[in-house]
């Protein structure tokens, strides 16, 4: 070992200990022997942004540049669809959701669409010009019923197919970079600059603001299967909340790999594995609650930045997607 390299390694170890980074490790993360994922090239330059299914095999994918694709084989192959939208507007389709054949698409600028026949026909709903912010996240709740959240944290509910909307929050949260909805109807968001996060529980009038845990700005935040929160911060730091009733209770930072690329999203598969995806094809998995990690070998075949996981459970079929950029994604289907 050279005289220059040895002190450098010692310096890295001291930095990890000095800053209390309990999960800090080097880049020597082992590669898993197999992968449940398969690379799918959608043959488009658009970015896939969301996926939703009406049944075990039938679903839709939406994305930037008005992208909408349909699958009839669980996501293994996709066919191009189109929406009746003005040609002069370049819509970004951010969110799609189904409850049976009743489905919704939310996009920007100012786009909301509804279907009652499994996506064969879509109707555009024109939103009030005074709506705070732009549509960001749509959740299907049943026949003609949905919840819409905007990119400033306004939350609205409709029970008549979008004819009227009821405000659920009296004051918006402010511009957000990430917004998720929990199974119980709660929301969590990250501010546009990543300097704080906010939570909202049904019945509360306003969002509750929480300061970030460290000096690292927040990247994304979401819900674990048990309702506890997780967060990803700059510097490839992962933290897990260990008390669903205490939004200030967080684990020490977990830093599985320091390769210069951060994580953008996390997800839990039904077998209990934790997945983390990020820049430059980064995809890691932990099967022991985050204590140890492995690189997924298939992700190396997809030269893209992974931005979002979508796990969809429909009629006993668990569909998993990891959405990248410029038409690349990973797909995994496991029978539960």
CSV table of C-alpha atoms in Angstrom, one decimal:
chain,number,residue,atom,x,y,z
A,1,UNK,CA,0.0,0.0,0.0
A,2,UNK,CA,1.4,3.4,-1.0
A,3,UNK,CA,2.4,5.9,1.7
A,4,UNK,CA,-0.3,8.3,0.3
A,5,UNK,CA,-3.1,5.8,0.2
A,6,UNK,CA,-2.9,4.5,3.7
A,7,UNK,CA,-3.3,7.9,5.4
A,8,UNK,CA,-6.3,8.6,3.1
A,9,UNK,CA,-8.1,5.4,4.2
A,10,UNK,CA,-7.4,6.2,7.8
A,11,UNK,CA,-8.9,9.7,7.2
A,12,UNK,CA,-12.1,8.3,5.7
A,13,UNK,CA,-12.5,5.9,8.7
A,14,UNK,CA,-11.9,8.7,11.2
A,15,UNK,CA,-14.5,10.9,9.4
A,16,UNK,CA,-17.1,8.1,9.5
A,17,UNK,CA,-16.5,7.7,13.3
A,18,UNK,CA,-16.2,11.4,14.0
A,19,UNK,CA,-19.5,12.2,12.4
A,20,UNK,CA,-21.3,9.3,14.0
A,21,UNK,CA,-22.2,7.7,10.7
A,22,UNK,CA,-23.0,4.3,12.1
A,23,UNK,CA,-23.7,2.8,8.7
A,24,UNK,CA,-20.7,4.4,6.9
A,25,UNK,CA,-18.9,1.8,4.7
A,26,UNK,CA,-16.6,1.8,1.8
A,27,UNK,CA,-17.7,0.9,-1.8
A,28,UNK,CA,-17.0,-2.8,-1.3
A,29,UNK,CA,-20.6,-3.8,-1.3
A,30,UNK,CA,-21.0,-7.4,-2.5
A,31,UNK,CA,-23.0,-8.2,-5.7
A,32,UNK,CA,-26.0,-10.4,-5.3
A,33,UNK,CA,-25.8,-13.8,-7.1
A,34,UNK,CA,-29.2,-13.3,-8.7
A,35,UNK,CA,-31.8,-10.6,-9.4
A,36,UNK,CA,-35.6,-10.6,-9.6
A,37,UNK,CA,-35.5,-7.6,-11.9
A,38,UNK,CA,-35.5,-7.4,-15.7
A,39,UNK,CA,-34.6,-4.4,-17.8
A,40,UNK,CA,-37.4,-3.0,-20.0
A,41,UNK,CA,-36.6,-0.5,-22.8
A,42,UNK,CA,-39.8,1.4,-23.7
A,43,UNK,CA,-38.2,2.7,-26.9
A,44,UNK,CA,-38.9,6.4,-26.0
A,45,UNK,CA,-37.0,9.4,-24.8
A,46,UNK,CA,-39.7,10.3,-22.3
A,47,UNK,CA,-39.3,9.6,-18.6
A,48,UNK,CA,-41.7,7.0,-17.1
A,49,UNK,CA,-43.2,8.5,-13.9
A,50,UNK,CA,-45.9,6.2,-12.6
A,51,UNK,CA,-47.7,2.9,-13.1
A,52,UNK,CA,-51.1,1.6,-12.1
A,53,UNK,CA,-53.1,-1.6,-12.8
A,54,UNK,CA,-56.8,-2.4,-13.2
A,55,UNK,CA,-56.2,-6.1,-12.8
A,56,UNK,CA,-53.4,-8.6,-12.5
A,57,UNK,CA,-52.4,-8.2,-16.2
A,58,UNK,CA,-53.8,-4.9,-17.4
A,59,UNK,CA,-52.4,-1.6,-16.5
A,60,UNK,CA,-51.0,1.8,-17.7
A,61,UNK,CA,-47.7,3.7,-17.5
A,62,UNK,CA,-47.5,7.5,-17.8
A,63,UNK,CA,-44.6,9.9,-18.0
A,64,UNK,CA,-43.2,13.1,-19.5
A,65,UNK,CA,-44.0,14.3,-23.0
A,66,UNK,CA,-47.6,13.0,-22.8
A,67,UNK,CA,-46.3,9.5,-22.5
A,68,UNK,CA,-49.0,6.9,-21.9
A,69,UNK,CA,-48.5,3.1,-22.5
A,70,UNK,CA,-50.8,0.1,-21.9
A,71,UNK,CA,-49.9,-3.5,-20.9
A,72,UNK,CA,-52.0,-6.6,-21.0
A,73,UNK,CA,-49.3,-9.0,-19.7
A,74,UNK,CA,-48.5,-7.6,-16.3
A,75,UNK,CA,-45.9,-5.1,-17.6
A,76,UNK,CA,-43.6,-7.3,-19.6
A,77,UNK,CA,-44.5,-5.5,-22.8
A,78,UNK,CA,-46.2,-2.1,-23.5
A,79,UNK,CA,-48.2,-0.6,-26.3
A,80,UNK,CA,-48.5,3.1,-27.1
A,81,UNK,CA,-51.8,4.9,-26.3
A,82,UNK,CA,-52.8,8.5,-26.8
A,83,UNK,CA,-55.0,11.0,-25.0
A,84,UNK,CA,-57.3,13.6,-26.5
A,85,UNK,CA,-55.2,16.6,-25.5
A,86,UNK,CA,-54.3,19.8,-27.3
A,87,UNK,CA,-51.2,19.3,-29.5
A,88,UNK,CA,-49.7,22.6,-28.5
A,89,UNK,CA,-49.3,21.6,-24.8
A,90,UNK,CA,-46.5,19.3,-23.7
A,91,UNK,CA,-48.1,17.7,-20.7
A,92,UNK,CA,-46.2,15.8,-18.0
A,93,UNK,CA,-48.3,12.9,-16.7
A,94,UNK,CA,-47.1,12.6,-13.1
A,95,UNK,CA,-49.6,10.2,-11.4
A,96,UNK,CA,-52.1,7.5,-12.3
A,97,UNK,CA,-54.3,5.4,-10.1
A,98,UNK,CA,-57.1,2.8,-10.4
A,99,UNK,CA,-59.7,1.3,-8.1
A,100,UNK,CA,-61.1,-1.4,-10.4
A,101,UNK,CA,-62.1,0.2,-13.7
A,102,UNK,CA,-62.4,3.6,-12.1
A,103,UNK,CA,-59.1,5.5,-12.8
A,104,UNK,CA,-57.5,8.9,-12.8
A,105,UNK,CA,-54.5,10.7,-14.3
A,106,UNK,CA,-53.0,13.9,-12.8
A,107,UNK,CA,-50.4,15.9,-14.7
A,108,UNK,CA,-49.0,19.3,-15.3
A,109,UNK,CA,-49.9,21.9,-16.4
A,110,UNK,CA,-53.3,21.7,-14.8
A,111,UNK,CA,-54.3,18.3,-16.0
A,112,UNK,CA,-56.8,15.8,-14.5
A,113,UNK,CA,-58.4,13.0,-16.4
A,114,UNK,CA,-61.0,10.3,-15.4
A,115,UNK,CA,-62.1,7.0,-16.7
A,116,UNK,CA,-64.8,4.6,-15.7
A,117,UNK,CA,-64.1,1.8,-18.2
A,118,UNK,CA,-60.6,0.7,-17.3
A,119,UNK,CA,-58.8,3.3,-19.3
A,120,UNK,CA,-60.4,2.7,-22.7
A,121,UNK,CA,-61.9,6.2,-22.7
A,122,UNK,CA,-60.6,9.2,-20.8
A,123,UNK,CA,-62.5,12.5,-20.0
A,124,UNK,CA,-60.6,15.6,-19.1
A,125,UNK,CA,-61.8,17.5,-16.1
A,126,UNK,CA,-61.1,21.2,-16.0
A,127,UNK,CA,-59.9,22.4,-12.6
A,128,UNK,CA,-60.6,25.7,-10.9
A,129,UNK,CA,-58.1,28.3,-11.8
A,130,UNK,CA,-57.8,29.2,-8.1
A,131,UNK,CA,-56.6,25.7,-7.2
A,132,UNK,CA,-53.4,26.1,-5.1
A,133,UNK,CA,-50.5,24.7,-7.0
A,134,UNK,CA,-50.5,22.1,-9.8
A,135,UNK,CA,-51.8,18.5,-9.7
A,136,UNK,CA,-49.1,16.2,-8.3
A,137,UNK,CA,-50.6,13.0,-6.8
A,138,UNK,CA,-53.9,11.3,-7.4
A,139,UNK,CA,-55.4,8.4,-5.4
A,140,UNK,CA,-58.4,6.4,-6.6
A,141,UNK,CA,-60.7,5.6,-3.7
A,142,UNK,CA,-63.7,3.9,-5.4
A,143,UNK,CA,-66.4,4.6,-8.0
A,144,UNK,CA,-66.2,8.3,-8.9
A,145,UNK,CA,-64.1,8.9,-5.8
A,146,UNK,CA,-60.6,10.2,-5.6
A,147,UNK,CA,-58.2,12.3,-3.6
A,148,UNK,CA,-56.0,14.9,-5.3
A,149,UNK,CA,-52.8,16.5,-3.8
A,150,UNK,CA,-51.0,19.4,-5.4
A,151,UNK,CA,-47.3,20.4,-5.5
A,152,UNK,CA,-47.9,22.8,-2.6
A,153,UNK,CA,-49.6,20.3,-0.4
A,154,UNK,CA,-53.3,21.2,-1.0
A,155,UNK,CA,-55.5,18.1,-0.6
A,156,UNK,CA,-59.0,17.7,-2.1
A,157,UNK,CA,-61.5,14.9,-2.2
A,158,UNK,CA,-64.3,14.2,-4.8
A,159,UNK,CA,-67.1,11.7,-4.6
A,160,UNK,CA,-68.9,12.6,-7.8
A,161,UNK,CA,-66.4,11.9,-10.5
A,162,UNK,CA,-64.7,15.3,-10.2
A,163,UNK,CA,-67.8,17.4,-10.5
A,164,UNK,CA,-67.0,19.0,-7.1
A,165,UNK,CA,-64.1,18.9,-4.7
A,166,UNK,CA,-63.9,19.2,-0.9
A,167,UNK,CA,-60.7,20.8,0.6
A,168,UNK,CA,-59.2,18.6,3.3
A,169,UNK,CA,-56.5,21.0,4.5
A,170,UNK,CA,-57.2,24.6,5.3
A,171,UNK,CA,-53.6,25.8,4.4
A,172,UNK,CA,-51.1,24.3,1.9
A,173,UNK,CA,-47.7,23.1,3.0
A,174,UNK,CA,-45.7,25.2,0.5
A,175,UNK,CA,-43.7,24.0,-2.5
A,176,UNK,CA,-42.6,20.4,-2.3
A,177,UNK,CA,-40.1,18.2,-4.0
A,178,UNK,CA,-41.6,15.0,-2.8
A,179,UNK,CA,-45.1,14.0,-1.6
A,180,UNK,CA,-46.4,10.6,-0.5
A,181,UNK,CA,-49.7,9.2,0.8
A,182,UNK,CA,-49.9,6.5,3.4
A,183,UNK,CA,-52.4,3.7,3.5
A,184,UNK,CA,-54.4,5.4,6.2
A,185,UNK,CA,-54.8,8.6,4.2
A,186,UNK,CA,-51.9,10.5,5.9
A,187,UNK,CA,-49.4,12.5,3.8
A,188,UNK,CA,-45.7,13.3,4.2
A,189,UNK,CA,-43.8,15.8,2.1
A,190,UNK,CA,-40.3,17.2,1.6
A,191,UNK,CA,-39.9,21.0,1.0
A,192,UNK,CA,-38.7,22.1,-2.4
A,193,UNK,CA,-35.2,23.0,-0.9
A,194,UNK,CA,-35.1,19.8,1.2
A,195,UNK,CA,-34.6,21.8,4.4
A,196,UNK,CA,-37.6,20.4,6.3
A,197,UNK,CA,-40.4,17.9,6.0
A,198,UNK,CA,-44.1,18.1,6.9
A,199,UNK,CA,-46.8,15.6,7.9
A,200,UNK,CA,-50.6,15.7,7.7
A,201,UNK,CA,-53.0,13.2,9.2
A,202,UNK,CA,-56.8,13.2,8.3
A,203,UNK,CA,-58.6,15.5,10.7
A,204,UNK,CA,-55.8,18.0,11.1
A,205,UNK,CA,-56.4,21.5,9.8
A,206,UNK,CA,-52.9,22.2,8.7
A,207,UNK,CA,-49.6,20.5,7.9
A,208,UNK,CA,-47.2,19.9,10.8
A,209,UNK,CA,-43.6,21.0,10.0
A,210,UNK,CA,-40.6,19.1,11.2
A,211,UNK,CA,-36.9,20.1,10.9
A,212,UNK,CA,-34.5,17.8,9.1
A,213,UNK,CA,-32.4,15.5,11.3
A,214,UNK,CA,-29.0,16.5,10.1
A,215,UNK,CA,-27.3,19.2,8.0
A,216,UNK,CA,-27.8,17.1,4.9
A,217,UNK,CA,-30.7,18.3,2.8
A,218,UNK,CA,-33.6,15.8,2.4
A,219,UNK,CA,-34.1,14.1,-0.9
A,220,UNK,CA,-37.3,12.0,-0.4
A,221,UNK,CA,-39.4,10.6,2.4
A,222,UNK,CA,-42.1,7.9,2.5
A,223,UNK,CA,-43.9,5.2,4.4
A,224,UNK,CA,-42.6,1.7,5.4
A,225,UNK,CA,-45.1,-1.2,5.3
A,226,UNK,CA,-45.8,-0.8,9.0
A,227,UNK,CA,-46.6,2.9,8.7
A,228,UNK,CA,-43.3,4.2,10.0
A,229,UNK,CA,-41.5,6.7,7.9
A,230,UNK,CA,-38.2,6.4,6.0
A,231,UNK,CA,-36.1,9.3,4.6
A,232,UNK,CA,-33.2,9.7,2.2
A,233,UNK,CA,-30.9,12.7,2.5
A,234,UNK,CA,-28.0,14.0,0.4
A,235,UNK,CA,-24.8,12.2,0.9
A,236,UNK,CA,-26.6,8.8,0.3
A,237,UNK,CA,-27.9,8.8,3.9
A,238,UNK,CA,-30.9,6.6,4.8
A,239,UNK,CA,-32.8,6.9,8.1
A,240,UNK,CA,-35.7,4.9,9.4
A,241,UNK,CA,-38.3,6.0,11.9
A,242,UNK,CA,-38.9,3.6,14.7
A,243,UNK,CA,-42.0,5.1,16.2
A,244,UNK,CA,-45.0,5.9,14.1
A,245,UNK,CA,-46.3,8.2,16.8
A,246,UNK,CA,-43.1,10.2,17.0
A,247,UNK,CA,-42.0,12.0,13.8
A,248,UNK,CA,-38.8,13.1,15.5
A,249,UNK,CA,-37.5,9.6,16.3
A,250,UNK,CA,-35.0,8.5,13.7
A,251,UNK,CA,-32.3,5.9,13.5
A,252,UNK,CA,-28.6,6.8,13.0
A,253,UNK,CA,-27.8,7.3,9.3
A,254,UNK,CA,-27.3,4.2,7.2
A,255,UNK,CA,-24.9,4.7,4.3
A,256,UNK,CA,-24.7,1.4,2.4
A,257,UNK,CA,-22.4,2.7,-0.3
A,258,UNK,CA,-20.4,5.9,-1.0
A,259,UNK,CA,-20.0,5.9,-4.8
A,260,UNK,CA,-20.7,9.6,-5.3
A,261,UNK,CA,-24.4,8.9,-6.3
A,262,UNK,CA,-27.3,9.5,-4.0
A,263,UNK,CA,-30.5,7.5,-3.5
A,264,UNK,CA,-33.8,8.8,-4.9
A,265,UNK,CA,-36.3,6.3,-3.5
A,266,UNK,CA,-36.8,3.3,-1.3
A,267,UNK,CA,-39.3,0.4,-1.3
A,268,UNK,CA,-40.2,-2.8,0.6
A,269,UNK,CA,-41.1,-6.0,-1.2
A,270,UNK,CA,-43.4,-8.5,0.3
A,271,UNK,CA,-40.5,-10.8,1.3
A,272,UNK,CA,-39.3,-8.1,3.6
A,273,UNK,CA,-36.4,-6.9,1.5
A,274,UNK,CA,-35.5,-3.2,1.5
A,275,UNK,CA,-34.6,-1.7,-1.9
A,276,UNK,CA,-32.8,1.6,-2.5
A,277,UNK,CA,-32.4,3.1,-6.0
A,278,UNK,CA,-30.6,6.1,-7.3
A,279,UNK,CA,-28.1,7.7,-9.7
A,280,UNK,CA,-26.1,5.9,-12.3
A,281,UNK,CA,-27.9,2.6,-12.1
A,282,UNK,CA,-27.5,2.3,-8.3
A,283,UNK,CA,-29.8,-0.4,-6.9
A,284,UNK,CA,-29.1,-2.0,-3.5
A,285,UNK,CA,-31.0,-4.6,-1.5
A,286,UNK,CA,-31.0,-5.4,2.3
A,287,UNK,CA,-32.6,-8.6,3.6
A,288,UNK,CA,-31.8,-8.0,7.2
A,289,UNK,CA,-33.5,-4.7,8.0
A,290,UNK,CA,-30.7,-2.5,6.7
A,291,UNK,CA,-27.8,-4.0,8.6
A,292,UNK,CA,-26.1,-5.3,5.4
A,293,UNK,CA,-26.6,-4.6,1.7
A,294,UNK,CA,-25.9,-6.1,-1.7
A,295,UNK,CA,-25.7,-4.6,-5.2
A,296,UNK,CA,-28.3,-5.9,-7.6
A,297,UNK,CA,-26.5,-7.3,-10.7
A,298,UNK,CA,-29.3,-6.5,-13.3
A,299,UNK,CA,-29.3,-2.8,-12.6
A,300,UNK,CA,-25.8,-2.6,-14.2
A,301,UNK,CA,-27.5,-3.3,-17.6
A,302,UNK,CA,-29.6,-0.2,-17.3
A,303,UNK,CA,-27.4,3.0,-17.7
A,304,UNK,CA,-29.9,5.4,-16.2
A,305,UNK,CA,-30.8,7.2,-13.0
A,306,UNK,CA,-33.4,5.4,-11.0
A,307,UNK,CA,-36.0,7.8,-9.6
A,308,UNK,CA,-39.0,5.9,-8.3
A,309,UNK,CA,-40.2,2.5,-7.2
A,310,UNK,CA,-43.8,1.5,-7.9
A,311,UNK,CA,-45.1,-1.6,-6.1
A,312,UNK,CA,-48.6,-2.6,-7.1
A,313,UNK,CA,-50.5,-5.6,-5.6
A,314,UNK,CA,-53.4,-6.6,-7.8
A,315,UNK,CA,-55.4,-9.9,-7.4
A,316,UNK,CA,-52.5,-11.7,-5.7
A,317,UNK,CA,-49.9,-10.5,-8.1
A,318,UNK,CA,-47.2,-8.2,-6.9
A,319,UNK,CA,-45.9,-5.9,-9.7
A,320,UNK,CA,-42.7,-4.0,-9.0
A,321,UNK,CA,-41.2,-1.3,-11.2
A,322,UNK,CA,-38.2,0.8,-10.8
A,323,UNK,CA,-38.6,3.8,-13.1
A,324,UNK,CA,-35.5,5.3,-14.7
A,325,UNK,CA,-35.0,8.0,-17.4
A,326,UNK,CA,-35.3,8.1,-21.2
A,327,UNK,CA,-37.6,5.1,-21.4
A,328,UNK,CA,-35.6,2.7,-19.2
A,329,UNK,CA,-37.1,0.8,-16.2
A,330,UNK,CA,-36.7,-2.4,-14.3
A,331,UNK,CA,-39.7,-4.8,-13.9
A,332,UNK,CA,-40.2,-7.6,-11.5
A,333,UNK,CA,-43.3,-9.7,-10.9
A,334,UNK,CA,-43.5,-12.2,-8.0
A,335,UNK,CA,-46.6,-14.3,-7.2
A,336,UNK,CA,-47.5,-13.7,-3.5
